[in-house]
Amino acid sequence: MCGIVGYTGNKSAKDVLIEGLKKLEYRGYDSAGVALEDNGKLEICKAAGSVGDLEKTLNGKFNTAGLGLGHTRWATHGRPTDENAHPHYSASREIVVVHNGIIENHQALRDRLSIEGGYEFRSETDTEVLAHLIEEYYRGDLFEALRRALLDVEGSYALVAASSREPEKLVCARKDSPLIIGYGDGENLIASDIPALLTHTRKTCILEDGELAVLTADRVVVYNRQGDILEKDTLEIDWDLEAAEKGGYDHFMLKEIMEQPVAVRETLRQRISAGEGKVSLSELEFSVDELKRVEKIFIVACGTAYHAGLVGKAVIEKLVGIPVEVEVASEFRYREPLLEQNHLVIVISQSGETADTLAGLRLARSRGLNVMAITNVVGSTVSREADHVLYTWAGPEIAVASTKAYLTQLIALYLFAIYLGESRGVLPVEEAMGLVKGLQSLPGKLNSVLNEENVARLKTYCDHLAKWESAFFVGRNLDSPVAMEGSLKLKEISYIHAEACAAGELKHGPLALIVDGIPVIALVTQEAVLDKALSNIQEINARGGEVFAIAQEGFDDVQNQVDSVFYLPPVHNLLTPVLSVVPTQLIAYYAALARGSAVDKPRNLAKSVTVE
Ligand code: F6R
């Protein structure tokens, strides 16, 4: 995710862009840049760092420019460096481009442009390819050049381009990444999201996939891919600025929960081939020999990332047949773990900056081990220090309570498990195909879990749950780590004391705490232990506990045993945590809301824990 703003009109384009980019920093904040039209030239100013830093660099410069485009970056292809920051110039420096999305065939285009066209690349980004490609097709009409260039492009994009030869014009295109036009009076704007437009206009138009637009100060024309002019409806925005930054949601956490289908799709993108049942993770740069030599895996992480690791352990052990230990990073670093040369250490960290996880990584490397990182932040310390990096493409996560990052960590672990199993020749093709198809079906299934009716049901349940000071989460097998994650989320944002318990353990102690009416959330998705899970539910019923089950569709017996049941769409047995955790996130969210807690910034907690 990145933020884009474009402006043409009678105000200072620089001021409009900087103000707009600040509103979009929630979409990415590792580098920022602008291109401004200045005396017939397009001048770029960009650097790694925040929009605030960029503003300081621009102080006193380009005050009279009336056209420009800007970008705040969340690195995907290429590290967060000055060179990789947007905008990007074409070879002649006459065309500039900003882009949000991923150009999937960028390598092929890069090869073609450099071999056939002699283009030299200045950055590692996929976006620079677009600048050169548009230039290659440029014959005096920027819109036509963009339209033609996009015929060669595969992937997702929201992009804005300008040419110094047509300095009154911005051209834009959208596929799978948002772009919104803002209609002003003697000025027009384009941005990735509404907050960047609101100071200037409330009259907007959402570009749809496959649409392009040309903006001048007094006119906006929208086209389809064939170049035909389209009639577009305008959308009057009545949100206030704060609501707009959260995409109309009350909290970032809810927004991020709702973004999960897209985050999962992005994390799977270009890594699976459903037809062949193959996973390709060449970005990890492991040799097959290295993968074959691994005798044992340690997964090291904290909090929610640790819970993802617990699911990873079950999946890797099942698919690959090698032992996996999951370690809380703050324990791992001080307990002198028995590490040997053929062990692989996987650290998981959304931020890539968590001090304990980083210390675990350094400990493993100091013993000469290969470390692989699963992280969401390109250029983070963990990503720089690990030997191999597998990125989750969740986009920036703002709410302290992790949701979409957790889900994409699970996806990364599934991908790695399948990849490892295939590379070692131990995963039968049929099984891999079933899993890969299952992975591919997840975004659609997540959308159905998140439908309005389901959300309303969970909200109603939480009105009841919120009255309690204590609650339980139980589950067996793969449901057990999900119970742990559900309980962590509930306690951290609603402040209800929540305990997670492997359901079979209830009778060894926690059952003593089950009293009349106490809320128990039971996860029931594992067919192999369905009978056992049902008998655990009976143990709870017998002590008066009130059970809300989250169960796999088709487990019809569950509804006869519990007070309420939330059914999940059927999915491959190993993939259930991806769906079952979602209702627990919404339960935490609505319970916190009912109790008036600061959902996005819970007390005593920070998003990134960079101290021990
Ligand atoms: C809980 C949560 C934390 C983090 C933990 C690790 O919702 O977000 O438990 O998972 O602090 O953070 P990262 O993944 O950034 O290392």
XYZ file of C-alpha atoms and ligand atoms in Angstrom:
628
model
C 0.000 0.000 0.000
C 1.226 3.489 -0.847
C -0.394 6.908 -0.971
C -0.713 8.999 -4.122
C -1.818 12.606 -4.596
C -1.948 14.599 -7.807
C -2.959 18.225 -8.229
C -3.522 20.699 -11.027
C -4.972 24.150 -10.402
C -4.423 27.629 -9.121
C -3.086 26.876 -5.647
C 0.475 25.944 -4.695
C 0.673 22.329 -5.875
C 3.493 21.732 -3.401
C 1.338 22.690 -0.406
C -1.619 20.646 -1.621
C 0.581 17.586 -2.199
C 2.352 17.781 1.162
C -0.895 18.249 3.038
C -2.495 15.375 1.108
C 0.477 13.050 1.598
C 0.396 13.656 5.347
C -3.211 12.477 5.346
C -2.155 9.332 3.508
C 0.821 8.391 5.668
C -1.263 5.618 7.190
C -0.865 3.914 3.789
C 2.919 3.961 3.937
C 5.602 6.078 5.455
C 9.055 4.776 4.599
C 9.823 7.317 1.874
C 8.105 10.204 0.156
C 8.482 12.369 -2.900
C 6.892 14.876 -5.243
C 7.314 15.972 -8.845
C 6.420 19.604 -9.529
C 6.081 21.449 -12.801
C 8.603 24.299 -12.767
C 9.233 26.469 -15.835
C 8.484 23.702 -18.303
C 10.409 21.041 -16.409
C 9.264 18.372 -13.998
C 11.438 18.578 -10.895
C 11.530 15.621 -8.545
C 12.314 15.877 -4.864
C 12.235 12.573 -2.975
C 13.968 10.691 -0.180
C 13.686 7.853 2.303
C 11.950 9.184 5.395
C 8.654 10.809 6.261
C 6.524 13.390 4.499
C 7.599 15.796 7.256
C 11.238 15.360 6.180
C 10.282 15.952 2.571
C 8.423 19.109 3.532
C 11.578 20.474 5.180
C 13.648 19.761 2.052
C 11.093 21.551 -0.099
C 11.037 24.624 2.110
C 11.279 27.755 -0.054
C 11.354 25.824 -3.349
C 8.803 25.426 -6.164
C 6.288 27.733 -4.489
C 4.629 28.742 -7.738
C 4.164 25.300 -9.287
C 0.488 24.676 -10.111
C 0.792 21.018 -11.143
C 2.396 18.123 -9.372
C 2.133 14.595 -8.146
C 3.309 13.027 -4.902
C 3.752 9.687 -3.218
C 4.269 8.241 0.232
C 5.731 4.777 0.011
C 5.350 1.436 1.718
C 8.150 -0.535 0.139
C 7.366 -3.633 -1.910
C 9.821 -4.037 -4.774
C 13.050 -2.516 -3.599
C 14.180 -1.289 -0.218
C 13.155 2.070 1.222
C 15.999 4.135 -0.229
C 16.205 7.569 -1.881
C 16.502 5.954 -5.332
C 13.505 3.710 -4.809
C 11.270 6.514 -3.537
C 8.674 7.775 -6.038
C 8.184 9.639 -8.366
C 10.334 7.994 -11.030
C 11.623 9.701 -14.145
C 11.654 8.218 -17.615
C 15.055 8.139 -19.299
C 14.626 11.622 -20.872
C 13.318 13.005 -17.558
C 10.294 14.303 -19.442
C 7.849 11.852 -17.890
C 7.289 11.203 -14.191
C 5.259 8.439 -12.599
C 3.969 7.536 -9.138
C 2.466 4.117 -8.576
C 0.728 2.024 -5.958
C 0.465 -1.716 -6.616
C 2.651 -4.447 -8.050
C 3.704 -4.852 -11.670
C 3.908 -8.626 -11.859
C 5.775 -8.821 -15.155
C 8.186 -6.034 -14.244
C 11.247 -8.215 -14.696
C 10.308 -9.202 -18.236
C 9.531 -5.574 -19.096
C 12.759 -4.406 -17.465
C 14.748 -6.904 -19.552
C 12.932 -5.884 -22.727
C 13.378 -2.154 -22.100
C 17.022 -2.427 -21.211
C 18.002 -4.852 -23.986
C 15.852 -3.523 -26.850
C 15.407 0.093 -25.783
C 18.741 0.632 -24.069
C 17.012 2.065 -21.012
C 19.086 2.357 -17.877
C 17.360 1.783 -14.576
C 18.122 3.966 -11.602
C 16.084 2.102 -9.008
C 15.103 -1.442 -7.972
C 11.389 -0.678 -8.254
C 8.777 -2.157 -10.539
C 7.415 1.386 -11.009
C 10.404 2.690 -12.929
C 9.484 0.217 -15.659
C 6.231 2.146 -16.142
C 8.026 5.467 -16.637
C 10.243 4.032 -19.386
C 7.409 2.087 -20.972
C 5.207 5.177 -21.236
C 8.117 7.046 -22.746
C 8.649 4.273 -25.267
C 5.088 4.712 -26.510
C 5.055 8.527 -26.269
C 4.275 10.288 -29.569
C 3.096 13.630 -28.219
C -0.007 12.325 -26.378
C 0.584 11.220 -22.806
C -2.843 9.664 -22.401
C -2.393 7.502 -25.512
C 1.106 6.510 -24.387
C -0.211 5.418 -20.995
C -3.119 3.543 -22.527
C -0.783 1.713 -24.886
C 1.787 0.986 -22.179
C -0.831 -0.586 -19.925
C -1.593 -3.196 -22.589
C 1.876 -4.622 -21.830
C 1.454 -4.571 -18.063
C 0.290 -7.368 -15.751
C -0.463 -6.701 -12.114
C -2.131 -4.072 -10.014
C -1.753 -0.348 -10.250
C -3.020 3.018 -9.306
C -0.765 5.354 -11.178
C -0.465 9.002 -12.030
C 1.892 10.358 -14.671
C 2.813 13.755 -16.071
C 4.912 14.930 -19.016
C 6.860 18.171 -19.279
C 5.750 18.311 -22.915
C 2.080 18.569 -21.799
C 2.606 20.430 -18.549
C -1.054 21.202 -17.894
C -2.096 17.572 -17.592
C -2.127 14.622 -15.190
C -3.009 11.189 -16.548
C -4.086 8.345 -14.294
C -5.091 4.708 -14.426
C -6.422 2.181 -11.983
C -6.495 -1.592 -11.649
C -6.919 -3.294 -8.249
C -5.582 -0.288 -6.304
C -7.754 2.692 -5.426
C -7.784 6.107 -7.086
C -10.315 8.830 -6.444
C -10.812 12.024 -8.415
C -11.666 15.238 -6.555
C -13.490 17.922 -8.587
C -12.601 21.468 -7.548
C -13.306 24.938 -8.836
C -10.488 25.787 -11.240
C -8.553 22.846 -9.835
C -8.769 19.055 -9.868
C -7.151 16.393 -7.747
C -6.497 12.688 -7.739
C -5.616 10.607 -4.683
C -5.452 7.078 -3.318
C -7.975 7.931 -0.655
C -10.553 10.511 0.294
C -8.728 12.177 3.242
C -6.244 13.746 0.830
C -9.077 15.469 -1.036
C -11.359 16.692 1.715
C -9.763 20.077 2.422
C -10.325 21.000 -1.230
C -13.513 19.299 -2.280
C -16.246 16.877 -1.265
C -17.265 16.205 -4.871
C -15.505 13.040 -5.957
C -15.563 10.210 -8.429
C -14.184 6.733 -7.814
C -12.173 5.347 -10.709
C -13.053 1.717 -11.380
C -10.712 -1.045 -12.500
C -9.680 -0.579 -16.120
C -10.489 3.116 -16.169
C -8.118 5.953 -17.039
C -8.511 9.697 -16.553
C -7.008 12.940 -17.776
C -7.071 15.887 -15.391
C -6.455 19.506 -16.254
C -7.279 22.421 -13.971
C -10.727 22.915 -15.472
C -11.630 19.507 -16.856
C -11.637 15.817 -15.994
C -12.273 13.149 -18.614
C -12.574 9.466 -17.730
C -11.947 6.757 -20.317
C -12.157 3.000 -20.609
C -9.224 0.887 -21.777
C -10.295 1.270 -25.401
C -10.081 5.052 -25.090
C -13.855 5.706 -25.148
C -15.088 8.551 -22.923
C -17.206 7.406 -19.978
C -19.992 9.190 -18.119
C -19.200 8.899 -14.424
C -21.383 9.539 -11.398
C -20.102 11.930 -8.792
C -20.013 10.952 -5.158
C -20.590 13.625 -2.523
C -18.561 12.817 0.621
C -20.139 13.672 3.957
C -17.548 11.995 6.226
C -15.432 14.095 8.490
C -11.668 13.892 8.062
C -11.080 11.445 10.896
C -13.671 8.997 9.560
C -12.214 9.341 6.073
C -8.708 8.363 7.253
C -10.194 5.170 8.578
C -11.978 4.523 5.306
C -15.293 5.355 6.945
C -14.765 2.847 9.771
C -14.792 3.960 13.378
C -11.375 2.455 14.082
C -8.283 1.341 12.222
C -8.699 -2.077 13.797
C -12.080 -2.621 12.141
C -10.751 -1.278 8.857
C -7.800 -3.669 9.061
C -10.053 -6.617 9.901
C -12.105 -5.789 6.811
C -8.961 -5.509 4.681
C -8.005 -9.114 5.387
C -9.372 -10.668 2.196
C -7.227 -8.261 0.166
C -4.181 -8.710 2.422
C -4.390 -12.491 1.992
C -4.802 -12.167 -1.761
C -1.770 -9.880 -1.945
C 0.354 -12.273 0.127
C -0.569 -15.169 -2.172
C -0.106 -13.172 -5.361
C 2.513 -14.616 -7.724
C 3.498 -17.272 -5.216
C 1.031 -20.029 -6.069
C 0.011 -21.896 -9.141
C -3.311 -23.539 -8.331
C -3.386 -25.697 -11.480
C -0.115 -27.436 -10.668
C -0.453 -27.203 -6.880
C 2.911 -25.447 -6.758
C 4.290 -22.799 -4.475
C 7.202 -20.736 -5.678
C 9.212 -18.719 -3.165
C 12.309 -17.997 -5.197
C 12.578 -14.664 -3.350
C 13.817 -16.660 -0.339
C 16.937 -17.616 -2.273
C 17.266 -21.015 -0.636
C 18.956 -23.705 -2.660
C 17.140 -27.047 -2.769
C 20.150 -28.532 -0.982
C 19.814 -26.044 1.847
C 16.146 -26.906 2.208
C 16.874 -30.620 2.153
C 19.486 -30.293 4.879
C 17.107 -28.734 7.436
C 16.665 -31.170 10.315
C 14.733 -29.035 12.722
C 13.078 -25.620 12.768
C 12.819 -23.074 15.581
C 10.131 -20.443 15.197
C 10.874 -17.397 17.335
C 8.373 -14.558 17.846
C 6.325 -12.551 20.351
C 2.628 -12.155 21.066
C 0.370 -12.567 18.087
C 3.288 -13.480 15.841
C 4.114 -16.279 18.316
C 0.552 -17.568 17.947
C 1.002 -17.606 14.183
C 4.143 -19.656 14.839
C 2.142 -22.242 16.768
C -0.081 -22.791 13.746
C 3.067 -22.907 11.595
C 4.510 -25.676 13.770
C 1.452 -27.890 13.320
C 1.383 -27.301 9.573
C 5.113 -27.784 8.925
C 5.275 -30.920 11.052
C 2.250 -32.374 9.240
C 3.356 -31.488 5.695
C 7.119 -31.808 5.948
C 7.652 -34.223 8.795
C 10.431 -32.354 10.555
C 10.252 -31.217 14.181
C 9.434 -27.597 14.890
C 9.812 -25.787 18.195
C 8.037 -22.492 18.748
C 9.701 -20.144 21.180
C 8.645 -16.909 22.813
C 11.536 -14.673 21.734
C 12.180 -13.222 25.201
C 12.697 -16.770 26.518
C 14.610 -18.124 23.556
C 17.287 -15.471 23.801
C 18.145 -16.294 27.402
C 17.683 -20.019 27.590
C 20.679 -21.290 25.671
C 18.699 -23.261 23.097
C 20.254 -26.376 21.638
C 21.000 -25.072 18.180
C 22.839 -27.114 15.582
C 24.133 -26.355 12.101
C 21.273 -28.014 10.240
C 18.632 -26.176 12.204
C 16.719 -23.332 10.611
C 15.469 -20.430 12.684
C 12.369 -18.577 11.479
C 11.613 -15.259 13.145
C 8.163 -13.745 12.682
C 7.596 -10.052 13.246
C 5.045 -7.693 11.739
C 7.129 -4.600 12.476
C 10.497 -6.261 12.008
C 11.738 -4.161 14.925
C 10.687 -6.089 18.044
C 13.712 -6.101 20.341
C 13.301 -9.639 21.676
C 12.710 -11.140 18.241
C 15.700 -9.284 16.891
C 17.827 -10.591 19.760
C 16.662 -14.128 18.922
C 17.663 -13.592 15.308
C 21.105 -12.304 16.348
C 21.629 -15.178 18.746
C 20.886 -17.711 16.001
C 23.142 -15.944 13.503
C 25.946 -15.697 16.037
C 25.810 -19.494 16.242
C 26.216 -19.669 12.464
C 22.601 -20.658 11.720
C 20.531 -19.680 8.720
C 17.750 -17.305 9.756
C 14.615 -16.706 7.754
C 12.351 -13.772 8.596
C 8.630 -13.413 7.995
C 7.905 -9.711 8.238
C 5.550 -7.048 6.966
C 7.998 -4.173 6.730
C 10.463 -3.991 3.866
C 13.746 -2.553 5.067
C 13.016 -3.275 8.755
C 15.950 -4.349 10.914
C 14.791 -7.961 10.938
C 14.529 -7.986 7.144
C 18.027 -6.542 6.815
C 19.695 -8.903 9.254
C 18.002 -12.161 8.252
C 19.562 -14.413 5.625
C 16.232 -15.032 3.899
C 13.092 -12.891 3.950
C 9.490 -13.770 3.206
C 7.318 -10.671 3.184
C 3.705 -10.570 4.171
C 1.899 -8.038 2.036
C -0.628 -6.833 4.594
C 0.175 -3.148 4.081
C 0.727 -0.846 7.051
C -1.012 -1.981 10.213
C -1.885 0.996 12.396
C -4.067 -0.432 15.182
C -1.961 -1.758 18.052
C -3.873 -5.047 18.030
C -2.577 -7.063 15.124
C -5.185 -8.579 12.803
C -4.366 -8.511 9.108
C -0.659 -8.974 9.778
C -1.424 -12.137 11.778
C -3.540 -13.552 8.970
C -0.827 -12.912 6.411
C 1.773 -14.469 8.735
C -0.343 -17.618 8.652
C -0.426 -17.461 4.863
C 3.359 -17.041 4.723
C 3.766 -20.093 6.954
C 1.422 -22.221 4.827
C 3.293 -21.153 1.715
C 6.619 -21.968 3.288
C 5.427 -25.363 4.566
C 4.164 -26.366 1.119
C 7.317 -25.023 -0.529
C 9.543 -26.909 1.885
C 7.524 -30.108 1.484
C 7.655 -29.847 -2.318
C 11.367 -28.998 -2.371
C 12.167 -31.994 -0.170
C 9.934 -34.229 -2.296
C 7.805 -35.310 0.653
C 4.517 -33.627 -0.200
C 2.334 -35.657 -2.562
C 1.111 -33.622 -5.550
C -2.558 -34.312 -4.749
C -2.160 -32.996 -1.239
C -0.314 -29.893 -2.416
C -3.008 -29.230 -4.999
C -5.740 -29.437 -2.390
C -3.899 -27.012 -0.158
C -3.042 -24.528 -2.877
C -6.647 -24.538 -4.107
C -7.716 -24.042 -0.515
C -5.368 -21.084 -0.141
C -6.710 -19.555 -3.307
C -10.285 -19.826 -2.017
C -9.522 -17.968 1.221
C -10.127 -14.336 0.141
C -13.651 -15.236 -1.025
C -14.380 -17.192 2.138
C -13.046 -14.394 4.314
C -15.406 -12.018 2.548
C -18.313 -14.236 3.412
C -17.207 -14.537 7.084
C -17.092 -10.737 7.157
C -20.554 -10.185 5.680
C -22.859 -7.680 7.358
C -25.176 -10.239 8.912
C -22.279 -12.117 10.539
C -20.738 -8.927 11.870
C -24.100 -7.860 13.341
C -24.485 -11.233 15.077
C -21.063 -11.011 16.682
C -21.783 -7.464 17.792
C -24.981 -8.592 19.511
C -23.114 -11.388 21.275
C -20.554 -8.890 22.537
C -23.199 -6.762 24.265
C -23.556 -9.762 26.556
C -19.886 -10.694 26.749
C -18.860 -7.132 27.610
C -20.663 -7.350 30.974
C -18.256 -10.032 32.180
C -14.808 -9.499 33.673
C -13.624 -12.944 32.673
C -13.977 -15.200 29.640
C -12.509 -18.419 28.225
C -11.389 -19.546 24.795
C -11.064 -23.273 24.241
C -10.060 -25.433 21.308
C -8.187 -28.603 20.441
C -5.531 -29.321 17.883
C -5.283 -26.418 15.372
C -8.074 -24.643 17.273
C -5.847 -24.329 20.323
C -3.470 -21.606 18.999
C -6.485 -19.764 17.607
C -8.019 -19.838 21.094
C -4.787 -18.283 22.388
C -4.894 -15.561 19.770
C -8.586 -14.871 20.409
C -7.977 -14.552 24.127
C -4.965 -12.233 23.656
C -6.996 -9.955 21.405
C -9.909 -9.806 23.817
C -7.759 -9.006 26.828
C -5.551 -6.444 25.138
C -8.314 -4.210 23.834
C -11.382 -4.872 26.014
C -9.443 -5.480 29.277
C -11.657 -8.496 29.995
C -9.517 -11.152 31.593
C -9.463 -13.918 28.998
C -7.879 -17.313 29.368
C -7.102 -19.692 26.545
C -7.124 -23.354 27.279
C -6.474 -26.448 25.198
C -9.946 -27.920 25.705
C -8.584 -31.230 26.976
C -6.797 -29.371 29.762
C -9.978 -27.940 31.279
C -10.438 -30.835 33.645
C -6.882 -30.457 34.908
C -7.615 -27.124 36.568
C -9.382 -24.330 34.678
C -12.763 -26.067 35.004
C -12.789 -24.821 38.600
C -13.324 -21.324 37.208
C -16.360 -22.191 35.112
C -19.342 -20.673 36.900
C -22.933 -19.981 35.949
C -23.171 -17.872 32.781
C -19.446 -17.308 32.259
C -18.743 -16.751 28.550
C -16.759 -19.512 26.853
C -15.836 -19.225 23.203
C -15.245 -22.698 21.806
C -13.434 -23.223 18.516
C -14.636 -26.388 16.803
C -13.174 -26.827 13.345
C -11.155 -30.024 13.594
C -13.026 -33.102 12.450
C -10.480 -35.523 13.894
C -11.222 -34.297 17.417
C -14.860 -33.288 16.981
C -16.211 -35.847 19.470
C -13.614 -34.840 22.026
C -14.387 -31.148 21.543
C -18.090 -31.835 21.994
C -17.458 -33.695 25.221
C -15.356 -30.763 26.493
C -18.295 -28.477 25.693
C -20.522 -30.753 27.755
C -18.113 -30.416 30.680
C -18.526 -26.642 30.421
C -22.311 -26.857 30.033
C -22.533 -29.011 33.148
C -20.903 -26.202 35.194
C -23.252 -23.538 33.771
C -20.751 -21.947 31.332
C -22.371 -20.254 28.353
C -20.775 -21.515 25.169
C -20.509 -19.539 21.942
C -19.070 -21.902 19.348
C -17.141 -20.979 16.209
C -17.502 -24.118 14.162
C -16.930 -25.522 10.715
C -20.092 -25.672 8.608
C -21.375 -29.231 8.507
C -20.621 -29.947 12.165
C -24.351 -30.086 12.846
C -24.059 -31.639 16.307
C -22.432 -28.475 17.633
C -25.616 -26.427 17.614
C -27.378 -28.921 19.899
C -24.692 -28.575 22.545
C -24.088 -24.835 22.743
C -25.948 -21.611 23.412
C -25.012 -20.111 20.082
C -22.961 -21.147 17.071
C -21.205 -19.180 14.344
C -20.590 -21.381 11.334
C -17.585 -20.891 9.050
C -17.529 -21.818 5.359
C -15.946 -25.242 4.838
C -12.256 -25.116 4.045
C -9.265 -27.473 3.957
C -8.734 -28.889 7.417
C -5.273 -27.304 7.823
C -6.445 -23.850 6.734
C -9.245 -23.382 9.290
C -7.257 -20.945 11.524
C -7.361 -18.340 8.750
C -11.149 -18.253 8.934
C -11.795 -19.112 12.585
C -9.664 -16.307 14.001
C -11.748 -13.650 12.237
C -14.860 -13.918 14.453
C -12.566 -13.792 17.497
C -11.077 -10.517 16.224
C -14.562 -9.073 15.790
C -15.574 -10.327 19.237
C -12.600 -8.514 20.766
C -13.385 -5.400 18.771
C -17.077 -5.194 19.666
C -16.503 -6.150 23.309
C -13.938 -3.346 23.566
C -16.335 -0.955 21.893
C -19.150 -1.898 24.268
C -16.834 -1.235 27.215
C -15.686 2.111 25.830
C -12.002 1.121 25.532
C -9.535 2.939 23.290
C -9.663 0.247 20.619
C -6.765 1.361 18.423
C -4.457 2.372 21.268
C -5.022 0.110 24.259
C -3.573 1.234 27.564
C 0.031 0.309 28.407
C 0.763 -1.077 24.930
C 2.729 0.093 21.898
C 2.593 -1.051 18.298
C 6.265 -1.758 18.053
C 8.122 -2.971 21.131
C 11.705 -1.943 20.559
C 12.791 -2.373 24.170
C 13.354 -5.557 26.138
C -1.044 -8.188 19.712
C 0.150 -7.741 19.047
C 1.466 -8.072 19.655
C 2.541 -8.267 18.569
C 3.923 -8.437 19.221
C 4.989 -8.688 18.201
O -2.196 -7.828 19.015
O 0.092 -7.083 18.053
O 1.378 -9.180 20.477
O 2.220 -9.379 17.814
O 4.247 -7.281 19.945
O 5.107 -7.640 17.311
P 5.851 -7.827 15.937
O 5.054 -8.782 15.130
O 5.887 -6.453 15.343
O 7.199 -8.357 16.250
